[in-house]
mmCIF file of C-alpha atoms in Angstrom:
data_model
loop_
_atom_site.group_PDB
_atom_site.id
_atom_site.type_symbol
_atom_site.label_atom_id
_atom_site.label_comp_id
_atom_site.label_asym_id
_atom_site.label_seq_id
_atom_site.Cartn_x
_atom_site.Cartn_y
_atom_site.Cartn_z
ATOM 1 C CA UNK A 4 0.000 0.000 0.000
ATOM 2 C CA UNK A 5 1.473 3.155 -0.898
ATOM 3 C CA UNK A 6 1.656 6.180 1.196
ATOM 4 C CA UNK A 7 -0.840 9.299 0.995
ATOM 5 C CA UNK A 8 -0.147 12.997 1.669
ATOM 6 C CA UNK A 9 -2.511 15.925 2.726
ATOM 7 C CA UNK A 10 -1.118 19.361 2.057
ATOM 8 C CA UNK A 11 -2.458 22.437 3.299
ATOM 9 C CA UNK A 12 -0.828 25.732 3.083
ATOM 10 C CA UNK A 13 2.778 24.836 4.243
ATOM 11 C CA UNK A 14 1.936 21.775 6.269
ATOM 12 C CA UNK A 15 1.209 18.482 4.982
ATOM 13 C CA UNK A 16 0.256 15.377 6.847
ATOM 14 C CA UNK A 17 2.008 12.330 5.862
ATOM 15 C CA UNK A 18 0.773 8.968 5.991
ATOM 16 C CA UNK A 19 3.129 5.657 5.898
ATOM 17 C CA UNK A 20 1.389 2.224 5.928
ATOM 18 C CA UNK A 21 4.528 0.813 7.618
ATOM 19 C CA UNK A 22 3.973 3.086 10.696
ATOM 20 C CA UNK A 23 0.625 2.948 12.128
ATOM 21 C CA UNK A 24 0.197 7.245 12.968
ATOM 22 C CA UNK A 25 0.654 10.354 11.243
ATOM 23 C CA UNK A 26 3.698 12.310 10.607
ATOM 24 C CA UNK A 27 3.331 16.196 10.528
ATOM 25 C CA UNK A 28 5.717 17.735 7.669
ATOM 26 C CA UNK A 29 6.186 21.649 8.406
ATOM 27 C CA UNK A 30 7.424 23.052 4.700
ATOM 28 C CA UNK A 31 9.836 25.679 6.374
ATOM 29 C CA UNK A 32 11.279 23.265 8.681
ATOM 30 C CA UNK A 33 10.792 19.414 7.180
ATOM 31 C CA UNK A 34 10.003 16.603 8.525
ATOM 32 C CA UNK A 35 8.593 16.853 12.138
ATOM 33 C CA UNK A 36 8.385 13.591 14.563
ATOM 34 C CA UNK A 37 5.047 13.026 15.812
ATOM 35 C CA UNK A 38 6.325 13.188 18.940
ATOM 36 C CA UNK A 39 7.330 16.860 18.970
ATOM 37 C CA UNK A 40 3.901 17.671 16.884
ATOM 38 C CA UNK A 41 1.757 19.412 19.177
ATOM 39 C CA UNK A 42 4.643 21.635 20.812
ATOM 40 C CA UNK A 43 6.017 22.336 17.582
ATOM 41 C CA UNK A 44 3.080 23.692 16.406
ATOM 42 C CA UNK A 45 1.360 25.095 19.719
ATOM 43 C CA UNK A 46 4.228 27.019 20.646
ATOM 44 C CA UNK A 47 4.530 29.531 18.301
ATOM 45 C CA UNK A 48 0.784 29.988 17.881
ATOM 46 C CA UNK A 49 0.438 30.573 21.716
ATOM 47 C CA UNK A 50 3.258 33.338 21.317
ATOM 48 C CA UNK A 51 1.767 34.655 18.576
ATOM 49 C CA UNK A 52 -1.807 34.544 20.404
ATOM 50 C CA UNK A 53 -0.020 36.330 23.519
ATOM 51 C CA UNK A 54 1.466 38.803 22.093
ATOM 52 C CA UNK A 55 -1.818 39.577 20.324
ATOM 53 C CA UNK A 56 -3.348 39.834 23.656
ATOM 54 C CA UNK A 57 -0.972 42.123 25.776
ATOM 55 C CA UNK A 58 -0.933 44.875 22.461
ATOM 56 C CA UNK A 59 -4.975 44.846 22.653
ATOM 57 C CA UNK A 60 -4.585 45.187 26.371
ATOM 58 C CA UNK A 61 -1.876 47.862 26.344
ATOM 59 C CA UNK A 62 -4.272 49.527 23.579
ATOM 60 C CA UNK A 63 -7.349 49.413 25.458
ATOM 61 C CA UNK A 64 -5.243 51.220 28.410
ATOM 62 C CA UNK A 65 -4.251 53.746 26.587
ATOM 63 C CA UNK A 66 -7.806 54.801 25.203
ATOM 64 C CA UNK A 67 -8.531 54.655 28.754
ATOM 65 C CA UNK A 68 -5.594 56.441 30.240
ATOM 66 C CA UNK A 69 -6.833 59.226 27.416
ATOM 67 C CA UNK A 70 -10.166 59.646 27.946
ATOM 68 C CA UNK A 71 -9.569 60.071 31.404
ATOM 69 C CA UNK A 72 -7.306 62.681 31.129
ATOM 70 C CA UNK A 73 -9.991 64.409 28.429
ATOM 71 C CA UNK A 74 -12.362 64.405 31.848
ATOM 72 C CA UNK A 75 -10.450 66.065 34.167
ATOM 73 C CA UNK A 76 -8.997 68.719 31.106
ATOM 74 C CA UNK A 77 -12.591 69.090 30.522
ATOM 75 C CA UNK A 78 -13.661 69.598 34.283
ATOM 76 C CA UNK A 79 -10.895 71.872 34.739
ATOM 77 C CA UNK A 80 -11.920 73.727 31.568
ATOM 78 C CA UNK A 81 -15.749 73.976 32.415
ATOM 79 C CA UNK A 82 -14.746 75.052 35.954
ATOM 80 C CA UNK A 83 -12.546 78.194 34.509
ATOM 81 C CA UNK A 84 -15.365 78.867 31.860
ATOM 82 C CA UNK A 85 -17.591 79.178 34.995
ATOM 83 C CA UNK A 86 -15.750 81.447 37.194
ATOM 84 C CA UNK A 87 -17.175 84.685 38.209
ATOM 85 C CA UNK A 88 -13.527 85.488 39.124
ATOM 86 C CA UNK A 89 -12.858 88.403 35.972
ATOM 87 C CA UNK A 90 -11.194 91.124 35.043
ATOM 88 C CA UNK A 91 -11.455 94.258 32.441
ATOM 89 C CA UNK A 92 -8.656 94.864 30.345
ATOM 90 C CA UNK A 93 -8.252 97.359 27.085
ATOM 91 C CA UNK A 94 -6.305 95.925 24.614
ATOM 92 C CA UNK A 95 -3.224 97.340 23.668
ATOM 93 C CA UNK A 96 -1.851 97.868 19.887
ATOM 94 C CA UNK A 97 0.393 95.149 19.962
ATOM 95 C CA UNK A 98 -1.920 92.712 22.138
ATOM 96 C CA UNK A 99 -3.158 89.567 20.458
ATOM 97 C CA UNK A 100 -5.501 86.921 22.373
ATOM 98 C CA UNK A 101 -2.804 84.311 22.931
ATOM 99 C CA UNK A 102 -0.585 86.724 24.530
ATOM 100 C CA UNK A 103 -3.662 88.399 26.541
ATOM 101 C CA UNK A 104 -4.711 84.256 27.882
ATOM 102 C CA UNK A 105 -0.942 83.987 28.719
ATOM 103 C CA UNK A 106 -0.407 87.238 30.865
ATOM 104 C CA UNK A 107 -4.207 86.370 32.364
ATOM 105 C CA UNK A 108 -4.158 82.455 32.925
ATOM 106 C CA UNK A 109 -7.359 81.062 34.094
ATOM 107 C CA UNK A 110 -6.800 78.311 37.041
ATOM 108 C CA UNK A 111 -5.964 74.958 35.783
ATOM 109 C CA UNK A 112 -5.705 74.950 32.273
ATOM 110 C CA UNK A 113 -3.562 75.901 29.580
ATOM 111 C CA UNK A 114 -3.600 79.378 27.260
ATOM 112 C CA UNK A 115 -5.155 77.272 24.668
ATOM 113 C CA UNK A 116 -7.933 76.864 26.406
ATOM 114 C CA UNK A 117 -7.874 80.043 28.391
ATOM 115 C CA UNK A 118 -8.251 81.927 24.617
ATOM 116 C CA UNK A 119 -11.410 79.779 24.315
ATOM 117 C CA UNK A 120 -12.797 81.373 27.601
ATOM 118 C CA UNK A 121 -12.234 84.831 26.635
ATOM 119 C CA UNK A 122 -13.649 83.873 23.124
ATOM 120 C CA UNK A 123 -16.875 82.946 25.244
ATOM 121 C CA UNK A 124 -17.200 85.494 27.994
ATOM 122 C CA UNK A 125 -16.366 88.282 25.228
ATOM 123 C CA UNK A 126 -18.619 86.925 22.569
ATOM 124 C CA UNK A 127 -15.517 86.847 19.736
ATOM 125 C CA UNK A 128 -16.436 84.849 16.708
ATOM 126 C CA UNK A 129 -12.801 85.150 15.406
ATOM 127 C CA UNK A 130 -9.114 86.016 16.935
ATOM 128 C CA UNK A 131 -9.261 89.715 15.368
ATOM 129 C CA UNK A 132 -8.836 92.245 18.139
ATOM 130 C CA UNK A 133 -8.622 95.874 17.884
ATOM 131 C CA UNK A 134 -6.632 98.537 20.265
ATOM 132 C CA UNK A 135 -8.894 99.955 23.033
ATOM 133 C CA UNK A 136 -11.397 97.210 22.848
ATOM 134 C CA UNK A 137 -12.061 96.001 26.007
ATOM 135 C CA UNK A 138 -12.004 92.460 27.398
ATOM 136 C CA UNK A 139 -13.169 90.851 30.235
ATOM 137 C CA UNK A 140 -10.445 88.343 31.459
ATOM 138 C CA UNK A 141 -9.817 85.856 34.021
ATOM 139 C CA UNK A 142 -8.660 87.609 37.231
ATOM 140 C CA UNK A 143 -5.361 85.975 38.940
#
């Protein structure tokens, strides 16, 4: 009786009438033993499946870690948008609104976001100022 192969991809099975099981050839690394089947073939895929795994997890913590930090920059935002603490200024001829929101920080966040609160309080649809406006700011 002659011998019959099953291929697959790049693993066939083997089988030999003169032997009574299956032998497992792997096409990038020959012939395997039956013996060392399952761990040959288990290994990898369980490293493989791991390593999967840990970047989904590591992944999922980041989104996480973000939105998290989103809330509280959010909180601290809404907080400073809600503060009756304020100030008049008059803007000066070489005064721009990033340079106002730095020299009048509002508590807790950034002078991004502090050139969004005067935007808001002062009703300014675009960044164009104009000398002796005034602005209400946040007070120190």
């Amino acid at each position: 009786m002659n011998g019959t192969t099953y291929t697959s991809g790049n693993l066939a099975l083997a089988y030999e009438p003169a032997h009574t099981a299956f032998t497992v050839v792997n096409g990038t690394k020959g012939l395997v033993s039956a013996s060392t089947t399952a761990a040959a073939l288990v290994r990898p895929l369980a490293r493989r499946v791991a390593s999967y795994l840990c970047a989904v997890a590591i992944v999922i913590g980041a989104v996480f870690a973000g939105l998290s930090f989103l809330s509280l920059d959010q909180t601290a935002y809404d907080q400073a948008l809600a503060s009756s603490d304020r100030l008049e200024i008059v803007v000066q001829p070489s005064d721009t609104l990033w340079s106002i929101a730095d020299a009048h920080p509002a508590d807790g966040v950034g002078t991004r976001e502090t050139v969004s609160i005067v935007r808001a309080w002062n009703d300014l649809s675009d960044g164009m100022l104009r000398a002796g406006q005034r602005l209400v700011v946040p007070a120190r």
